[in-house]
Coordinates of C-alpha atoms and ligand atoms in Angstrom, one line a residue:
X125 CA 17.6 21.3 -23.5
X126 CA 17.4 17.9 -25.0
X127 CA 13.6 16.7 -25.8
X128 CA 12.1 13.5 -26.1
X129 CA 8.6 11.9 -25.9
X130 CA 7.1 9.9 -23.2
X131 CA 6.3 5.9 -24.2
X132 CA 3.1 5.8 -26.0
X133 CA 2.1 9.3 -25.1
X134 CA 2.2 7.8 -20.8
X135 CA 4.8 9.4 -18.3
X136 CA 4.7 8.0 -15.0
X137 CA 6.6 10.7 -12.5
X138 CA 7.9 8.2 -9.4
X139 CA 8.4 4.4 -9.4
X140 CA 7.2 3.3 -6.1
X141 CA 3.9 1.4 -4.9
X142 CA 1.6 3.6 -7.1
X143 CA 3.8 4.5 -10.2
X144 CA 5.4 1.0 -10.4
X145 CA 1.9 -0.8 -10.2
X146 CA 0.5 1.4 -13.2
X147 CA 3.0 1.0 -15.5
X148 CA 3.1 -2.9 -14.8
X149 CA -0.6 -2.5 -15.2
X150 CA 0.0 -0.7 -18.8
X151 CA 1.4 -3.9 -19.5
X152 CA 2.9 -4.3 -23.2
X153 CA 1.4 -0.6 -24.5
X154 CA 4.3 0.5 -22.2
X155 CA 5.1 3.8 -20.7
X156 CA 8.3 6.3 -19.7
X157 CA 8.7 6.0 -15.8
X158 CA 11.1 9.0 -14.2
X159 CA 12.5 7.7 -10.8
X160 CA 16.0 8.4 -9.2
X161 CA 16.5 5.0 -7.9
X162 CA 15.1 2.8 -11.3
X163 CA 13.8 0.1 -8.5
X164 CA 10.4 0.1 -6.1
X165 CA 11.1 0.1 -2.7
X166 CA 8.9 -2.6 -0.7
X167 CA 8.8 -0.2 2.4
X168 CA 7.0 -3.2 5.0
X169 CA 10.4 -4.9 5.0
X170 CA 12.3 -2.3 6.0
X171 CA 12.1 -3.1 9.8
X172 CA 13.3 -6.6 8.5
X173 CA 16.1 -5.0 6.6
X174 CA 17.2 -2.9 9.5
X175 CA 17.3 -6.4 11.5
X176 CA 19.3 -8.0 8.9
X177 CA 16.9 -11.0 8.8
X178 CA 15.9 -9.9 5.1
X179 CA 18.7 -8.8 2.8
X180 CA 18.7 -5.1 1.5
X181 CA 18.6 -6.0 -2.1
X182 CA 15.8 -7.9 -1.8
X183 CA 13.5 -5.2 -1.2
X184 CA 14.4 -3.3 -4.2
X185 CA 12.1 -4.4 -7.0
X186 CA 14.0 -3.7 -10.4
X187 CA 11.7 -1.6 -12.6
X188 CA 13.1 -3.1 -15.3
X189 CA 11.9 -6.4 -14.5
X190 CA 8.9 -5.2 -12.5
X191 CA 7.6 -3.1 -15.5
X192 CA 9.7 -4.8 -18.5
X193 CA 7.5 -3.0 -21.6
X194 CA 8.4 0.7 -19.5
X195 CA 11.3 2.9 -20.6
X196 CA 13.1 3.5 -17.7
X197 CA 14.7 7.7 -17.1
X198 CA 16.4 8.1 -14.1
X199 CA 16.2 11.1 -12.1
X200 CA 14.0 13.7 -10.9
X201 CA 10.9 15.5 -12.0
X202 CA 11.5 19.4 -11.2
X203 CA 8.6 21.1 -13.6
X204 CA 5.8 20.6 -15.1
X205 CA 4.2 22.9 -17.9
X206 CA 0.9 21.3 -17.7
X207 CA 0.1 24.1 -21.3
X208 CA 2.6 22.4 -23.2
X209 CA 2.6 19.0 -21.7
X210 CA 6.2 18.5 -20.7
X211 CA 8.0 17.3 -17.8
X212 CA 11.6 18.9 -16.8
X213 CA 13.7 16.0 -15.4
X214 CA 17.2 16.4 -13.6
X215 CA 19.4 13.4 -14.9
X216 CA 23.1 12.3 -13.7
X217 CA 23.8 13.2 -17.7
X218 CA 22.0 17.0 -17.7
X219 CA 18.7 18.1 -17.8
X220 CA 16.1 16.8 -20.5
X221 CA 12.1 17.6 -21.1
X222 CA 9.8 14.8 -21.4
X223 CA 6.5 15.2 -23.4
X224 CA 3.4 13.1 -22.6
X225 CA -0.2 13.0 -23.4
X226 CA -1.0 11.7 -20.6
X227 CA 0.9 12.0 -17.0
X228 CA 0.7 10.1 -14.1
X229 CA 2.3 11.5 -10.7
X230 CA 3.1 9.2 -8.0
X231 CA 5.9 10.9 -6.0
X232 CA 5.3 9.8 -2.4
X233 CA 6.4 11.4 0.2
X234 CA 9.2 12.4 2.3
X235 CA 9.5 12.1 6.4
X236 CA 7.7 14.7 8.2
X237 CA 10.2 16.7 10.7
X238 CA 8.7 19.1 13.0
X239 CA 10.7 22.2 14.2
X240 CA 12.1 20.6 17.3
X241 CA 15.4 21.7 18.3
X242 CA 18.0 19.1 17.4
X243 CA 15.4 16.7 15.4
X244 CA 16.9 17.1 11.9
X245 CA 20.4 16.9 13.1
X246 CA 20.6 14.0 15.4
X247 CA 17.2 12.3 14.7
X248 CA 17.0 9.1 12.1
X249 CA 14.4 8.7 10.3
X250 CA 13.0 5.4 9.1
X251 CA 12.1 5.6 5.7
X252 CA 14.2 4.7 3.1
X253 CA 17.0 1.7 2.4
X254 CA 19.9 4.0 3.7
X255 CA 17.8 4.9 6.6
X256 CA 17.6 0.7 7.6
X257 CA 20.9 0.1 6.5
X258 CA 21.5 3.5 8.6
X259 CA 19.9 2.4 11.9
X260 CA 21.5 -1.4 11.7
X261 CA 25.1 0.5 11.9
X262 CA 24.1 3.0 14.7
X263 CA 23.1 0.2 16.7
X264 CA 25.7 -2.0 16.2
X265 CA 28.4 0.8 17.1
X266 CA 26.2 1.5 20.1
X267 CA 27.2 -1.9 21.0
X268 CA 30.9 -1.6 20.4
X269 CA 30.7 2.0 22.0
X270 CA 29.2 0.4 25.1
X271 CA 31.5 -2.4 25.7
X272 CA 34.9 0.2 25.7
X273 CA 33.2 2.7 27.9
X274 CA 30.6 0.9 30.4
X275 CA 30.4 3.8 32.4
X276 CA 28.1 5.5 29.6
X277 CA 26.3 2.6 28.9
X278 CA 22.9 4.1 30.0
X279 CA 23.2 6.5 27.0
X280 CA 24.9 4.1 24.6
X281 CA 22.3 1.4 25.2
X282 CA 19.2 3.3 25.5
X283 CA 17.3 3.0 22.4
X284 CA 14.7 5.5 21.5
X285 CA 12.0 5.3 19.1
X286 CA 9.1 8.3 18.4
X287 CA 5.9 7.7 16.5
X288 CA 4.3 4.5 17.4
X289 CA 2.6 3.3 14.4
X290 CA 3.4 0.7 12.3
X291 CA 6.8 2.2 11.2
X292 CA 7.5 2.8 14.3
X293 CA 6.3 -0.5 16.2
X294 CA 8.0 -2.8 14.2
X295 CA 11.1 -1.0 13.8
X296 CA 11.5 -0.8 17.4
X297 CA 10.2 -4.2 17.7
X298 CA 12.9 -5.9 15.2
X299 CA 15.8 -3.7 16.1
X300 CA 15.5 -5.1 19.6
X301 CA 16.1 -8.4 18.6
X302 CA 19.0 -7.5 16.1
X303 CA 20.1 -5.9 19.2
X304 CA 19.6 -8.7 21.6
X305 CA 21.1 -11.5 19.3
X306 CA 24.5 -9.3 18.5
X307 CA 24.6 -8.3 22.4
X308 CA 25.5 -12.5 22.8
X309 CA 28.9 -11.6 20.6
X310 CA 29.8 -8.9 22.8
X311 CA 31.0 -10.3 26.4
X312 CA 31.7 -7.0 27.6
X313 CA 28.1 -5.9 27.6
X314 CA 26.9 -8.9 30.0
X315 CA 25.2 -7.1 33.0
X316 CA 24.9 -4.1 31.5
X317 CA 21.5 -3.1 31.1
X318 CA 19.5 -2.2 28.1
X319 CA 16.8 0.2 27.3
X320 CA 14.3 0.7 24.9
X321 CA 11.5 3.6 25.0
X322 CA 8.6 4.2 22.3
X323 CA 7.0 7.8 22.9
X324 CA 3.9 8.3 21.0
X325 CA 2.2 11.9 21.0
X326 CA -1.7 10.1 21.1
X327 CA -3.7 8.6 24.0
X328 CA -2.5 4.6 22.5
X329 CA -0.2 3.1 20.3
X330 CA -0.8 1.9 16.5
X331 CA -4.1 4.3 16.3
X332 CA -4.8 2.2 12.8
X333 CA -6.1 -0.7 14.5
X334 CA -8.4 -2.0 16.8
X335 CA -8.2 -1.9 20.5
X336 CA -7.7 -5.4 21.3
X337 CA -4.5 -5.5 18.6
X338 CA -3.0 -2.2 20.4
X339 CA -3.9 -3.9 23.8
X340 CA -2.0 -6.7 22.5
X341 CA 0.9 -5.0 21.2
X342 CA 1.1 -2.4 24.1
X343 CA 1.3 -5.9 26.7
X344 CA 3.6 -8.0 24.6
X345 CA 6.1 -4.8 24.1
X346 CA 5.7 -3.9 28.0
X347 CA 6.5 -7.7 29.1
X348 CA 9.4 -7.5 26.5
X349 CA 10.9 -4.8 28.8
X350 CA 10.3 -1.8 26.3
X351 CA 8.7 1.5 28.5
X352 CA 5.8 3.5 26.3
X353 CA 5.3 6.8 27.2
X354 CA 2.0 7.9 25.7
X355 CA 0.6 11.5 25.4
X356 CA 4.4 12.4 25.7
X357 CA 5.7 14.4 22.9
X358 CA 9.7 15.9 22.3
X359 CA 10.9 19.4 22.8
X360 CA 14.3 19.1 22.5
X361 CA 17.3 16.5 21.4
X362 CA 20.4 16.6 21.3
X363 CA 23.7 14.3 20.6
X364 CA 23.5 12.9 24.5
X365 CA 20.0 13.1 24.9
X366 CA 16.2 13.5 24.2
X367 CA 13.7 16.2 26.8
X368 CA 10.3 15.4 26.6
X369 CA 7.1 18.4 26.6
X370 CA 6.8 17.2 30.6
X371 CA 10.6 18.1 31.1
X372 CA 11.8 14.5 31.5
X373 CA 15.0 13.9 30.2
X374 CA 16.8 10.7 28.6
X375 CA 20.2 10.0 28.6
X376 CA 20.5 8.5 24.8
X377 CA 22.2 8.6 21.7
X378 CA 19.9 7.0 19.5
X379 CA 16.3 8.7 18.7
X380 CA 14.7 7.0 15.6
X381 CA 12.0 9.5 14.0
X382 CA 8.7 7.7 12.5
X383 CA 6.1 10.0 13.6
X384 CA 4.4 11.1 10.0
X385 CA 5.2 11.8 6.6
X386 CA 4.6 14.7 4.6
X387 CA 3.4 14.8 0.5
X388 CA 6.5 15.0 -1.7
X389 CA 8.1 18.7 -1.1
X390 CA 8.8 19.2 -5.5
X391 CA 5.0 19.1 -5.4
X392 CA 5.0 22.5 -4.9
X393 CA 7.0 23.2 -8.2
X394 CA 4.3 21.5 -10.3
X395 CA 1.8 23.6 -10.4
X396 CA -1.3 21.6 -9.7
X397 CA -3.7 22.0 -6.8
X398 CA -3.0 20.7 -3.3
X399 CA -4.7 20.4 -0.1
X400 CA -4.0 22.0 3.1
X401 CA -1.9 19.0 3.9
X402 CA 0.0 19.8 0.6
X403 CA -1.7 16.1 -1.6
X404 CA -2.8 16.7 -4.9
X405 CA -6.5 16.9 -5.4
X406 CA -7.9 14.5 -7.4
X407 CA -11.5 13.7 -8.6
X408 CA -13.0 9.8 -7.8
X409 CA -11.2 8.6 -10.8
X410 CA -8.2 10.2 -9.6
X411 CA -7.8 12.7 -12.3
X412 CA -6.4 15.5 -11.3
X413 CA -8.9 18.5 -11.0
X414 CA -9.0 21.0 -13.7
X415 CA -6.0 19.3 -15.6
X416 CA -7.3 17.2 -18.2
X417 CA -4.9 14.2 -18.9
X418 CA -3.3 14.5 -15.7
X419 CA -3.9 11.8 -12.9
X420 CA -1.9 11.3 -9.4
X421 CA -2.3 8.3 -6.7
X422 CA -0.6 7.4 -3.2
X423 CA 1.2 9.2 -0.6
X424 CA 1.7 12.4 -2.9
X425 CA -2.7 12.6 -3.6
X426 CA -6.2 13.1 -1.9
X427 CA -7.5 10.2 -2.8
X428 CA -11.6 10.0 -2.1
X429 CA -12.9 6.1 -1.7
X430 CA -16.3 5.8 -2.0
X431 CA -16.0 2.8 0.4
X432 CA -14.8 5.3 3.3
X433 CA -16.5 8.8 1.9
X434 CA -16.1 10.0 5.5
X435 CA -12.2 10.3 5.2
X436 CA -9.6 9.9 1.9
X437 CA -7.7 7.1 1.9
X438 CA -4.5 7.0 4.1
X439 CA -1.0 6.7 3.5
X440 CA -0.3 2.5 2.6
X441 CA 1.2 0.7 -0.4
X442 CA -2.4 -1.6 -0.4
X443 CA -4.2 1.5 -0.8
X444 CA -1.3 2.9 -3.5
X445 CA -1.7 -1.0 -5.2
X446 CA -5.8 -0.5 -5.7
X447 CA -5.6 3.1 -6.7
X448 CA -2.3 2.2 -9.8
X449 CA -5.7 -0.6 -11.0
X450 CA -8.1 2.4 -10.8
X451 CA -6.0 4.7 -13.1
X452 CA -5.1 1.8 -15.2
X453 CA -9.2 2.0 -16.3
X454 CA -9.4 5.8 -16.0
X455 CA -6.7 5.8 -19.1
X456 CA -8.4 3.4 -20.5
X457 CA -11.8 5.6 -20.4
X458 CA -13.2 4.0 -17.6
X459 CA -14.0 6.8 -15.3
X460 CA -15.9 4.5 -12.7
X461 CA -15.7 6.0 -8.7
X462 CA -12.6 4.7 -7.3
X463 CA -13.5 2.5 -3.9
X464 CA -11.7 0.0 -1.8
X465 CA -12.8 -1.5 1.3
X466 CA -9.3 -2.6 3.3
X467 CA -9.6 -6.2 4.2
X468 CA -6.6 -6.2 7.0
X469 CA -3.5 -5.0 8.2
X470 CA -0.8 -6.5 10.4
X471 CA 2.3 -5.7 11.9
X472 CA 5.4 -7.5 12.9
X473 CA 6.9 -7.4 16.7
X474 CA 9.6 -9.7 16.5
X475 CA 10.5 -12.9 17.4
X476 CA 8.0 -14.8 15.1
X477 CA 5.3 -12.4 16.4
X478 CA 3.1 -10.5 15.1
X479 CA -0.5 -9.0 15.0
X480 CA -2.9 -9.5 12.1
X481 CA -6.6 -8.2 11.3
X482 CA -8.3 -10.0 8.3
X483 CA -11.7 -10.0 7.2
X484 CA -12.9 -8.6 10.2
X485 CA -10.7 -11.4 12.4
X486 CA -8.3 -10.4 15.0
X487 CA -4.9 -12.8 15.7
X488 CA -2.1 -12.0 17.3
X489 CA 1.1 -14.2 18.4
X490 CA 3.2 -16.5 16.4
X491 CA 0.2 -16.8 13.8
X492 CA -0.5 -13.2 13.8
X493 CA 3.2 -12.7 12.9
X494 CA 3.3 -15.8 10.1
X495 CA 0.0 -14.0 8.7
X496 CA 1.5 -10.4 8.1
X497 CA 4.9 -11.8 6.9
X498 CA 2.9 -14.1 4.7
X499 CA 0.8 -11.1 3.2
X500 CA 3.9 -8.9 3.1
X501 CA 5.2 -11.5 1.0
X502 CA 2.7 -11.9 -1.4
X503 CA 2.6 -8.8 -2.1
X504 CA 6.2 -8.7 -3.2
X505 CA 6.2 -8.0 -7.1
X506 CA 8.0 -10.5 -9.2
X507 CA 8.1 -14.5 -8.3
X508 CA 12.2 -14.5 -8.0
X509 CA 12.0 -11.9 -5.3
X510 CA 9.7 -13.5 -3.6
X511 CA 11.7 -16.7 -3.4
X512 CA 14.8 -14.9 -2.0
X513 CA 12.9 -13.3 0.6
X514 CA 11.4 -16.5 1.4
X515 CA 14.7 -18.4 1.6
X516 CA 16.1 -15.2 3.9
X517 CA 13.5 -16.1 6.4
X518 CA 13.8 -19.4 6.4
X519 CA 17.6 -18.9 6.6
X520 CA 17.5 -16.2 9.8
X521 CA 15.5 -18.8 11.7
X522 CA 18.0 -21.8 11.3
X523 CA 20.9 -19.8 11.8
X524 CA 22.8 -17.0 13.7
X525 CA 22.1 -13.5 13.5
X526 CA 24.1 -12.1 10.8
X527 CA 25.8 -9.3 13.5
X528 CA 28.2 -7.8 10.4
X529 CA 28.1 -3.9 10.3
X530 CA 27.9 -3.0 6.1
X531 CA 29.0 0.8 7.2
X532 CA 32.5 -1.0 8.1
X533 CA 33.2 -1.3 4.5
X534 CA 33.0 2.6 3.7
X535 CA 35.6 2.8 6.3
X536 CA 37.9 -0.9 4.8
X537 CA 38.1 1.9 1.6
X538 CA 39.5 4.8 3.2
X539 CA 42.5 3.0 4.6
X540 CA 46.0 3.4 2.8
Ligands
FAD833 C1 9.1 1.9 7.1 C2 7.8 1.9 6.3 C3 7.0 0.8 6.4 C4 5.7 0.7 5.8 N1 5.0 -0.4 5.9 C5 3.8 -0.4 5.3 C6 3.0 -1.6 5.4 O1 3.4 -2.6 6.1 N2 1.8 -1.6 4.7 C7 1.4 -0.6 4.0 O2 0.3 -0.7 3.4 N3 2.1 0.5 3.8 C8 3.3 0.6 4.5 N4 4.1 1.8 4.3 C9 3.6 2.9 3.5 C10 3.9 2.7 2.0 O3 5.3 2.5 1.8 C11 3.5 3.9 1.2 O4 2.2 4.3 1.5 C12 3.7 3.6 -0.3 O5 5.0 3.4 -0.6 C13 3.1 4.8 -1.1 O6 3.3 4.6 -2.5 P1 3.7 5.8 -3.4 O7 3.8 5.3 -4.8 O8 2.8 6.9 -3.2 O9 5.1 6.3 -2.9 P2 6.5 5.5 -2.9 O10 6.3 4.1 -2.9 O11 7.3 6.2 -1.8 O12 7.1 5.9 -4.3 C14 7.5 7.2 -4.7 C15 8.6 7.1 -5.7 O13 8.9 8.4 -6.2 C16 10.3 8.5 -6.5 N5 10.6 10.0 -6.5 C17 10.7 10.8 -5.4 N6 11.0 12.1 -5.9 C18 11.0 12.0 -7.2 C19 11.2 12.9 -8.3 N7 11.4 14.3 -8.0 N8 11.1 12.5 -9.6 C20 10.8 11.2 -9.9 N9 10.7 10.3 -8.9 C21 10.7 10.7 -7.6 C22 10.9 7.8 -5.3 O14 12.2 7.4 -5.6 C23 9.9 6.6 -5.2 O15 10.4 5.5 -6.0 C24 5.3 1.9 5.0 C25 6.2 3.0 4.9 C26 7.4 3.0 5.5 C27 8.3 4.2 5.4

């Protein structure tokens, strides 16, 4: 098996929030980062994607411009031998082992599917770019499927969503409107009616924030004609329809999954020490415990803050961001207690609107909405990026909808 050593003695396993943001951090010392895609996804546009009011590409942050002193390897970390400090990695070109002297893993996670009958085979899930893209040609066909055969419409055009927190909010919320705006090129659909249902296991929706925001959001979904069935959970689906714990049945042919993720499954090949929920336990300067010269952050670690010591911190790219700074000082021999206080959150519902908490302030409306897509923009790596997303959104609210399905071209290549 070919060998080769790490950048400067750093490996960086996974080039999402956490890995990317380290490696920029490393800054011109540089580092190897291992990732099968070679770009970091900016997840909180991917309702936007999905909606085609931002373009796909623009949410894919080149790590070659993103991290520009990092070697890039693409493909996947399969083994560790933590003894002889080497990596295994599975590339398109064979297999090759990395050595490091010190190794950062940031592999994220994967969507969490529960043993439902019928969840893995007709469920999407919502959380990757082929997932948005995904969803935007499912709906749009549910469209063209409706307007042939009106008689099934009440399946074709009922639009189910499970999980209702922020994934699952907003991708309901700006599906809706894609939905709504492409329903205008279809005169065959006029008088046929739509639906839209958001099932959420807990008591409310969007747990994560405070009452008078999920008050907010629960009203301005209900008066937007969407039904939310709390304290309901799935038992069954199937290609026609979903059956809920209570028995209830709905006629559909759409159910999009957002309810959890789950740490990275290849953590279990690695060898280090996990928690029940299967993160990698780290120490507050998220080193990884009993492996010297080993350090882990976001979704894929149990991350302790000593701003919240009653709970590790939770699944988010701002959490991912702060923890990439903190290991940037641990390797740098600054061992200081990793803490971060989180100064707001937001979520997008569509139309312009949005919800928004900030220093401890609550807005919701068109200025909640312009608040979280203006934080979601600055957080965007890279200036040009920014710029294009900027000019996307400022495009989708002068113009039309852009309706056109991308799955269309798989099928322009298959004919004769
Ligand atoms: C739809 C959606 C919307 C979200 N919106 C928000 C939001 O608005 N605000 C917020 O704070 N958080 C949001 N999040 C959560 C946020 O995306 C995650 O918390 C964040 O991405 C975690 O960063 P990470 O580095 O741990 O993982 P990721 O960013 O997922 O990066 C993991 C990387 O590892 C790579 N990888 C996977 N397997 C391997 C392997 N075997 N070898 C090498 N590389 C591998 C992946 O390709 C990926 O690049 C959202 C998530 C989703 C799904």
């Amino acid at each position: 098996m070919p060998r080769r050593k790490a950048r400067n003695g750093t490996l960086v396993l996974g080039g999402g929030f956490g890995g990317a943001h380290v490696a920029r951090l490393l800054g011109s010392a540089g580092a190897t980062i291992v990732d099968p895609g070679g770009a970091m996804l900016f997840t909180p546009l991917l309702p936007e994607v999905a909606a085609g009011a931002v373009e796909p590409r623009r949410v894919m942050v080149p790590l070659r411009t993103m991290c520009p002193h990092a070697e890039l390897v693409r493909g996947r970390a399969t083994g560790l031998n933590a003894t002889a400090r080497t990596v295994t990695v599975a590339t398109e070109f064979g297999v090759v082992e990395i050595g490091y002297e010190r190794l950062i893993v940031a592999l994220g996670s994967t969507a969490r599917m529960l043993p439902i009958p019928g969840l893995a085979e007709h469920a999407i899930t919502f959380k990757d770019l082929d997932d948005a893209i995904g969803l935007r040609n499912h709906v749009l066909r549910r469209l063209e499927r409706a307007e042939v055969d009106p008689m099934g419409a009440a399946r074709h055009l009922c639009f189910v969503f499970v999980g209702a927190g922020y994934a699952g909010v907003e991708a309901l919320a700006e599906t809706r409107q894609l939905v709504q705006d492409a329903a205008r090129h279809f005169p065959g659909l006029s008088g046929l009616p739509q639906r839209w249902v958001l099932i959420e296991a807990g008591s409310r929706i969007l747990s994560e924030v405070p009452d008078t925001l999920a008050d907010y959001t629960t009203a301005h979904l209900q008066r937007e004609g969407v039904e939310i069935l709390d304290s309901s959970t799935l038992a069954a689906v199937d290609d026609q329809s979903v059956t809920l714990a209570d028995g209830r049945r709905i006629p559909t042919e759409t159910v999009v999954w957002t309810a959890g993720a789950t740490p990275n499954p290849v953590l279990r090949e690695l060898g280090l020490p996990l928690d029940e929920l299967g993160r990698i336990r780290v120490d507050p300067a998220l080193r990884v415990l009993g492996h010297a010269g080993i350090w882990a952050l976001g979704d894929n670690a149990r991350v302790p803050n000593t701003a919240t010591p009653q709970r590790p911190d939770p699944p988010t790219c701002q959490h991912a961001i702060r923890q990439a700074r903190a290991v940037a000082r641990s390797l740098d021999g600054d061992y200081a207690a990793y803490g971060y206080r989180s100064i707001g959150e937001g979520a997008t519902l569509g139309r312009g609107r949005g919800i928004t908490r900030v220093l401890g302030v609550h807005v919701h409306g068109r200025l909640g909405g312009l608040l979280t897509r203006g934080y979601h923009v600055a957080m965007v790596p890279t200036a040009s990026r920014r710029w294009r997303i900027v000019a996307d959104g400022l495009l989708s609210t002068l113009l039309r909808r852009d309706i056109v399905e991308l799955g269309a071209l798989e099928e322009r290549r298959d004919r004769p």
